[in-house]
Each structure stands twice: as structure tokens, then as C-alpha cells.
Coordinates of C-alpha atoms and ligand atoms in Angstrom, one line a residue:
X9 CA 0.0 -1.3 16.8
X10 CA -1.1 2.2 17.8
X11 CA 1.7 4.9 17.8
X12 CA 3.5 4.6 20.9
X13 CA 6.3 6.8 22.6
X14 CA 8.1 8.7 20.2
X15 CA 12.4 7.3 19.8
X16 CA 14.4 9.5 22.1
X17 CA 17.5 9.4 19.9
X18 CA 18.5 12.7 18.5
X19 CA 21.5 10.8 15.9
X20 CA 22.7 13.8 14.0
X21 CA 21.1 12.9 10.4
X22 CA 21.5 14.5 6.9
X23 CA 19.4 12.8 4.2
X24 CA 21.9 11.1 1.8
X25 CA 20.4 10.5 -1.3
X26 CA 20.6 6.8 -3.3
X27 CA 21.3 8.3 -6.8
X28 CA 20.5 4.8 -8.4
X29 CA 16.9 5.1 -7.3
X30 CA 16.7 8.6 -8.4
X31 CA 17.5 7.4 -11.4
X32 CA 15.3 4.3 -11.6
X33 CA 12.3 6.5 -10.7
X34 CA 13.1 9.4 -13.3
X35 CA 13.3 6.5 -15.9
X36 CA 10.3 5.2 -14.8
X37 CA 8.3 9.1 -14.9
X38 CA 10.0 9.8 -18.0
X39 CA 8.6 6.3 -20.0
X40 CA 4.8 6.6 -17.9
X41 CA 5.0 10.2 -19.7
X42 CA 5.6 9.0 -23.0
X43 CA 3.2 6.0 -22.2
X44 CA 0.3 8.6 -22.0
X45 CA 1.1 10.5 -25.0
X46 CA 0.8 7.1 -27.2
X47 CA -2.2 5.4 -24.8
X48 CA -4.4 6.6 -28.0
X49 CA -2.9 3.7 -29.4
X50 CA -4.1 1.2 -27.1
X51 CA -6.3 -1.3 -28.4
X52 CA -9.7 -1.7 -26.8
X53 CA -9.3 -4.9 -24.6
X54 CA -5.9 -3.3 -23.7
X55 CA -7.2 -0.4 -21.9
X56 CA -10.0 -3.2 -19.7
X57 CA -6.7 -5.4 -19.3
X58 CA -4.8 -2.1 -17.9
X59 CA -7.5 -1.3 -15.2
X60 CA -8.2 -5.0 -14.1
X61 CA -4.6 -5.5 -13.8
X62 CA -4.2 -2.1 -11.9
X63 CA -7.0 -3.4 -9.5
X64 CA -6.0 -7.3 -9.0
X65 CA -2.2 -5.5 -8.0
X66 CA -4.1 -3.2 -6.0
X67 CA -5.5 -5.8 -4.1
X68 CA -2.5 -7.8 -3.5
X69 CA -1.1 -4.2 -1.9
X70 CA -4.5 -3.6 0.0
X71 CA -6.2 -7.2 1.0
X72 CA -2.7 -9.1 0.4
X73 CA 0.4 -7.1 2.2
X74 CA -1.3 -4.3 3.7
X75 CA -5.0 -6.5 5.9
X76 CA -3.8 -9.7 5.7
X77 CA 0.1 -9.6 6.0
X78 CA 0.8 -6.3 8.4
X79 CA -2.0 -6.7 10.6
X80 CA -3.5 -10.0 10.6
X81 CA -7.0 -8.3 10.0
X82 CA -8.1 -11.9 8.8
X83 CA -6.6 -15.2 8.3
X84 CA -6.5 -16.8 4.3
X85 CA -6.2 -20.3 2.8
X86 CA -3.1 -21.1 0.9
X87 CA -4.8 -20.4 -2.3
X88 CA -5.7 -17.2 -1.4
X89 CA -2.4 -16.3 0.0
X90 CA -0.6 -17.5 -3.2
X91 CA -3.2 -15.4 -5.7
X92 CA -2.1 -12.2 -2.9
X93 CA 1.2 -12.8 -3.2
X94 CA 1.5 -12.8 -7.2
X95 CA -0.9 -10.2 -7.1
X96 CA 1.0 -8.1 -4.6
X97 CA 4.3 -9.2 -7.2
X98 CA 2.6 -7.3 -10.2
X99 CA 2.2 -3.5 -7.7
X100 CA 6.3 -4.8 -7.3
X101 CA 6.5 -2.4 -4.1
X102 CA 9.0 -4.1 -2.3
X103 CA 8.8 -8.0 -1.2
X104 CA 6.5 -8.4 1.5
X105 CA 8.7 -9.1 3.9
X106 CA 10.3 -5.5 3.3
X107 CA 7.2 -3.9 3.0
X108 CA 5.6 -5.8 6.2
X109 CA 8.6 -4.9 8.3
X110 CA 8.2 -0.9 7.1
X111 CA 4.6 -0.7 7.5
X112 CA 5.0 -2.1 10.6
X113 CA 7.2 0.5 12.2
X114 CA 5.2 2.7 10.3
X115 CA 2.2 2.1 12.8
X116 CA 4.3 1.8 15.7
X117 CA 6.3 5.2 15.6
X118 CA 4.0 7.1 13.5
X119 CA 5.5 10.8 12.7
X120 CA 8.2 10.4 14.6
X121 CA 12.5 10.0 13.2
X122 CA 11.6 5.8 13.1
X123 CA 8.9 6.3 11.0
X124 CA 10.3 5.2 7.2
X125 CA 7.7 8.3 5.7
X126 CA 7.4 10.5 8.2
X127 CA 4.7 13.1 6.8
X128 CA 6.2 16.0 9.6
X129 CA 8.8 15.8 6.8
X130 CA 6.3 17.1 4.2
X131 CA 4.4 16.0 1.1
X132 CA 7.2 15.4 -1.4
X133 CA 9.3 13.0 1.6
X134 CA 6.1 10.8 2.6
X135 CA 5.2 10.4 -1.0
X136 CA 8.0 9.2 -3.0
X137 CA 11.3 10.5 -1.2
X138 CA 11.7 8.0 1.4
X139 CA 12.1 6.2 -1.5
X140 CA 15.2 8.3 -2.7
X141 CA 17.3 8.6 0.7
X142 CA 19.3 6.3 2.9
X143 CA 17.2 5.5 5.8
X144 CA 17.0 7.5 8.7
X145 CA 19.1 5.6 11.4
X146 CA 16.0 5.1 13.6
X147 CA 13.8 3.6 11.1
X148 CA 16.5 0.8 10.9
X149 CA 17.0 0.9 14.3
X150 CA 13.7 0.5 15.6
X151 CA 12.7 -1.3 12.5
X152 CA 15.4 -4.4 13.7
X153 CA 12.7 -4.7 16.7
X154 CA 9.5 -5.5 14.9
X155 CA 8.4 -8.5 15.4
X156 CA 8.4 -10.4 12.1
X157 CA 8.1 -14.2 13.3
X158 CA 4.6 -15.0 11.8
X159 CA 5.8 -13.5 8.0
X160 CA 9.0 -15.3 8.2
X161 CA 6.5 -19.2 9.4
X162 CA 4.6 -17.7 6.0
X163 CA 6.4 -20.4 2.9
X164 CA 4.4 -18.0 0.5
X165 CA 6.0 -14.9 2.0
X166 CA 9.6 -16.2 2.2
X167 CA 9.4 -17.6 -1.5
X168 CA 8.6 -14.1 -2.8
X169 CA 10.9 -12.9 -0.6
X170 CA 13.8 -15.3 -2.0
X171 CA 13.0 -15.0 -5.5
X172 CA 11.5 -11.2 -5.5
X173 CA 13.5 -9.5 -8.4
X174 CA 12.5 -12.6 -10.9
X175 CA 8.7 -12.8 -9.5
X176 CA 8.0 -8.9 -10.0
X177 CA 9.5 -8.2 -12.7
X178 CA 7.7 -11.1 -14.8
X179 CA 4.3 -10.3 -12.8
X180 CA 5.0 -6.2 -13.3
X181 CA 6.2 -6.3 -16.9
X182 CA 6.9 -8.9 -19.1
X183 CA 3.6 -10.7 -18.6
X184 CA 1.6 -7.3 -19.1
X185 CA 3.6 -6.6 -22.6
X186 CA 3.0 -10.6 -23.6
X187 CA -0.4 -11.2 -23.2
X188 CA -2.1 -8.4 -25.0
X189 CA 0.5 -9.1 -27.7
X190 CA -0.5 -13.0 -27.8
X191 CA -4.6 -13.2 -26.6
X192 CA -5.6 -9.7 -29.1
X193 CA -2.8 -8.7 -31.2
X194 CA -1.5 -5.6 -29.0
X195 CA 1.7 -3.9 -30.4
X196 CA 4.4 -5.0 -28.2
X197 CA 5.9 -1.3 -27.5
X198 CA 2.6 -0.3 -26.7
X199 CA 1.9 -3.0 -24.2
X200 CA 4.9 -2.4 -22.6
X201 CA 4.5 1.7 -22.3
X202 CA 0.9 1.6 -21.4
X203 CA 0.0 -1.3 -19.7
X204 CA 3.3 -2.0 -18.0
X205 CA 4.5 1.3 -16.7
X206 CA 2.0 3.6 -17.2
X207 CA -0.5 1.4 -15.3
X208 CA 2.6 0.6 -12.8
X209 CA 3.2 3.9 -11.9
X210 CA -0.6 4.7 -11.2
X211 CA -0.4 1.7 -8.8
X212 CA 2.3 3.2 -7.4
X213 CA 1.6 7.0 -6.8
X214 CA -2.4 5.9 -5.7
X215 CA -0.6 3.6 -3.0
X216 CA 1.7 6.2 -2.1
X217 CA -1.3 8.7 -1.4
X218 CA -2.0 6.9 2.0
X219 CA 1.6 7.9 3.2
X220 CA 1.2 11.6 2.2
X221 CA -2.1 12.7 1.7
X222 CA -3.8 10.7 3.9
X223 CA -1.5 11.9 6.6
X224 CA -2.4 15.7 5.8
X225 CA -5.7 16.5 4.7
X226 CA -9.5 15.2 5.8
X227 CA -11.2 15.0 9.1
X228 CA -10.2 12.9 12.8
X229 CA -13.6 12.2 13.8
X230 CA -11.9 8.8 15.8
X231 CA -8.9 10.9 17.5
X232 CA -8.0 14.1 17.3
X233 CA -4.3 14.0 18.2
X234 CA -2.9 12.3 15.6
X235 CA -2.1 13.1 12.3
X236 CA -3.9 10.2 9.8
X237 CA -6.7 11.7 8.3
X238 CA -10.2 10.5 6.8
X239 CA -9.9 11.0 2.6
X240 CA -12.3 9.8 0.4
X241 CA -10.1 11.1 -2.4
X242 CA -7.3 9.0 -1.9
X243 CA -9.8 5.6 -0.8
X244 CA -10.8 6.0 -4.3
X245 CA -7.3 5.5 -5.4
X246 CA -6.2 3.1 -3.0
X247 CA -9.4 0.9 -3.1
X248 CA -10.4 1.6 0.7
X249 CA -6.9 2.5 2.3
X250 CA -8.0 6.5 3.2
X251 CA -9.8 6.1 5.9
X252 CA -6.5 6.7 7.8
X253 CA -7.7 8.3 10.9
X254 CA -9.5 5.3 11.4
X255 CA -7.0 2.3 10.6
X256 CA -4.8 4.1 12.7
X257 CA -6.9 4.2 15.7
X258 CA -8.2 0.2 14.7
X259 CA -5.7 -1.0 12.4
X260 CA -6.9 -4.8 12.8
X261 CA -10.1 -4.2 11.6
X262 CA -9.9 -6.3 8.2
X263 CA -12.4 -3.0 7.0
X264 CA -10.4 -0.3 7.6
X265 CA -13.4 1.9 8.3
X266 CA -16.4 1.2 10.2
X267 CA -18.4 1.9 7.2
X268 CA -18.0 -1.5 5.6
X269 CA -17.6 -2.0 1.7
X270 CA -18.7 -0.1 -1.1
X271 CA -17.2 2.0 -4.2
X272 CA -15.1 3.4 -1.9
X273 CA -13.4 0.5 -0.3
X274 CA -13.7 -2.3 -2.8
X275 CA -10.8 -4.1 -0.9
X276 CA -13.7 -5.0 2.0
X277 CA -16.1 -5.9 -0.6
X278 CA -13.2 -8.7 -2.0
X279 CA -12.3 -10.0 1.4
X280 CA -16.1 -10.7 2.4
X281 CA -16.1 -12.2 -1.0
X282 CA -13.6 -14.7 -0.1
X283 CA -14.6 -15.1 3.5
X284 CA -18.1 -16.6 1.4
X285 CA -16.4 -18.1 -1.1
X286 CA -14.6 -20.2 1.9
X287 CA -11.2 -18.8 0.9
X288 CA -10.6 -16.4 4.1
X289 CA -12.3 -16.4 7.4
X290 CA -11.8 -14.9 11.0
X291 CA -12.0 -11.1 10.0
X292 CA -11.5 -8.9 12.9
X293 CA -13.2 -6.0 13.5
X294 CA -14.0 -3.7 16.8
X295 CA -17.5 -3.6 18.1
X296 CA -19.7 -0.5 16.8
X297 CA -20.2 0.5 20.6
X298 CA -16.3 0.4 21.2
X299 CA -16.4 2.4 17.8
X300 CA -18.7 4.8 19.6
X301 CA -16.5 5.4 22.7
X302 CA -13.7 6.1 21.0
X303 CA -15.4 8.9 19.0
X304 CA -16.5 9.9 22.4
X305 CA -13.4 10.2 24.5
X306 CA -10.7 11.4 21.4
X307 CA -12.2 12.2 18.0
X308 CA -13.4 14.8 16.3
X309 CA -16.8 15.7 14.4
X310 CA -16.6 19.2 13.8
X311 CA -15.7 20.6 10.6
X312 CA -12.9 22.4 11.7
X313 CA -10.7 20.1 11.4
Ligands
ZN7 ZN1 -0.4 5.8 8.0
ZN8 ZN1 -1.8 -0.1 8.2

């Protein structure tokens, strides 16, 4: 899945913009806004709630969509598949299908018109406005010709698909207003500020760091010619995903860095966690010396970067 040759097509292309996602997304800022100014009012076991469900969503972006479903970095049991996949509902970026086929593309025609967040375009586009324009007529295009067989032979990945608006927007929402109200008492309006947007929209814009800042800014010590950077900023964020330089050189490696687990890529730590717990197995990774060579012949080491 390494970047290959750049589409030829030069389709005359003005950015249209989907107003209705505009305004979903201002909503969205404008309630996460007001969700800080009252997250005084969150009761204690709200505010752990609020972070663990941050992280089990992150991993059902990072282990679940992103590892597991994009590039087959390892294989997982049903169970596992089915915790991903609810977990993945709750971070409500997309089905997986959608998000698979994107990502996908992504890899395949990175910084180029077919890729669905170009970051030639610039900080703003790779972050969130992909999000609020039509498609560039090359990411559909090329996009039609990703393979998607194996998702599609996935029953877990085709039920979200089918039922995606329902699943997410229980997962994302009503059951993070619901259960602080019921288990400890939690304010309903708070709940649903706080621990449903607020924390949804942190989900979101840490995710969305990969696309932009993680395509801009940090070192290429694993080649030097394209544009994914190493950030330890935005791993923080995205539990492991900043080593970008890196996937993108070895995007199977179920690691996405050769430096293993740690605070910094938690999302390694949970899969080897499964893989002991008999819940996933056959991680991929490339050999350290292969690792080695490739720093040799195309990265990078120097500072100046
Ligand atoms: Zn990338
Ligand atoms: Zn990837």
C-alpha cells in the first residue's frame, strides 16, 4: 500500500462545499464550546467515564478500523472484532466500510488529486475540510478501484455498515448521556454536553491530527521523499497513529512504529494484550534488519529535516 504513481487526470475541479456538513460541524464546535464552559459541572466519575470512553473509541479508530480493518496488520476473533466495531461506532467517523475504502486510497495515492485529504492542500483541507467539500473527482474515481473484497466477507463490518446511523448515534450519544445519568446520578444536560460532544469532538480533531499534522511537521528518518512525518505530539493524541513516516513506509506492521508499545502508542500495547489474551493473533511486522535498510537507502536522520 505504499504511494504509487501519482493520477494523471487534470479534471478541471473547483471545491463545492456540502453546506449541510458545514452546518453539522459548526453545531457540533458551537455545543463542544459550551460543553467546556459547564465541564466544572461534571461529577467526578463523569470526567474517568469521559476519558475511558474517549480511549475505548480511540481504539476502535486505531486497533479496530485503522490496524486491523485497512491493513490487515493482524487477524482478530469474532469477539474482538465485534467490541472494535462498537468501539469504533462510539468515535462515529464514518462506517468502516467508508472509512476503510478512504484510508485505503489514502495510502495508495498519497498527496496526490485521489487522495480524500491531500495535505499539499494545506492544514485547514487535511484536517477537517475534506470533510466540508464534494469529493475531488479522482478520489472517487480511483477510490471505485480499491479493492474492498475482504471488508465486504467481514458480517461485522457489513452490519455496521447497514445499520450505521442507528449504531453510532446510540454508541456516540445517547448511551454516554444515559449511563452517568442512571449508574451515579449525572445531570442529563451535562452528560450530554460533556461527555457526548465535548469528548466526541476530542476524538475527532486527535484522529484528524494524523491527516494534517502528521503530514507536515516531524522528522523522515525511514524516507526522505515523502511527506508523513514522525510526531510524538500527535501519537499522544491518537494513541500511536504519529509515527507517520513510518506506517507509511510499513503500513502492515500491526505497530506502526518499530519502537513497539508504550505511553506513546498504547494501541500496540492493547493489541499484544489481546494477542495474549487469545483474542488476536498473526501480527505482522517487518524484520529490524529490513527496518535497518530502509533507513539506509531512503531515510533521513539529520535534524534538518
Ligand atoms: Zn497518512
Ligand atoms: Zn494507515
Amino acid at each position: 500500500m505504499d504511494s504509487t504513481s501519482a493520477p494523471t487526470s487534470n479534471k478541471p475541479y473547483r471545491a463545492s462545499i456540502v453546506w449541510r456538513n458545514v452546518a453539522v460541524m459548526s453545531i457540533l464546535h458551537a455545543f463542544a464550546l459550551y460543553g467546556i464552559t459547564i465541564f466544572h459541572r461534571l461529577r467526578f466519575y463523569s470526567i474517568v467515564f469521559a476519558c475511558l470512553y474517549h480511549f475505548v473509541s480511540g481504539l476502535g479508530v486505531t486497533a479496530g478500523v485503522h490496524r486491523l480493518w485497512s491493513h490487515r496488520c493482524y487477524r482478530a476473533t469474532r469477539p474482538l472484532r465485534v467490541f472494535l466495531m462498537l468501539a469504533n461506532s462510539i468515535a462515529m467517523q464514518n462506517s468502516i466500510y467508508v472509512w476503510v475504502r478512504d484510508h485505503r486510497v489514502h495510502h495508495k495515492y498519497t498527496e496526490t488529486s485521489a487522495d480524500p485529504h491531500d495535505a499539499k492542500r494545506g492544514f485547514f483541507f487535511s484536517h477537517i475540510g475534506w470533510l466540508l467539500v464534494r469529493k475531488h473527482p479522482d478520489v472517487i474515481q480511483y477510490g471505485k478501484q480499491i479493492d474492498l473484497s475482504d471488508i465486504e466477507n467481514d458480517p461485522v463490518v457489513m452490519f455496521q455498515h447497514r445499520h450505521y446511523t442507528a449504531i453510532s448515534l446510540f454508541m456516540s450519544f445517547v448511551l454516554p448521556t444515559v449511563l452517568p445519568v442512571v449508574l451515579w446520578n449525572e445531570n442529563a444536560w451535562t452528560a450530554y454536553f460533556c461527555v457526548g460532544v465535548v469528548r466526541y469532538l476530542y476524538t475527532l480533531h486527535s484522529t484528524w491530527l494524523v491527516n494534517s499534522a502528521a503530514h507536515m511537521w516531524g522528522m523522515r528518518p525511514y524516507d526522505k521523499t515523502i511527506q508523513p512525518r514522525e510526531n510524538y505530539f500527535v501519537s499522544w493524541f491518537s494513541l500511536g497513529e504519529g509515527f507517520h513516516n513510518y506506517h507509511h513506509v510499513f503500513p502492515f506492521d500491526y505497530r506502526t512504529s518499530e519502537f513497539g508499545s508504550g505511553i506513546f502508542n498504547l494501541t500496540t500495547g492493547f493489541i499484544e494484550t489481546c494477542v495474549r489474551l487469545g483474542l488476536a493473533s498473526h501480527c505482522r511486522r517487518p524484520t529490524d534488519e529490513t527496518i535497518k535498510r530502509r533507513i539506509e537507502r531512503t531515510g533521513n536522520i539529520s535534524l534538518a529535516n
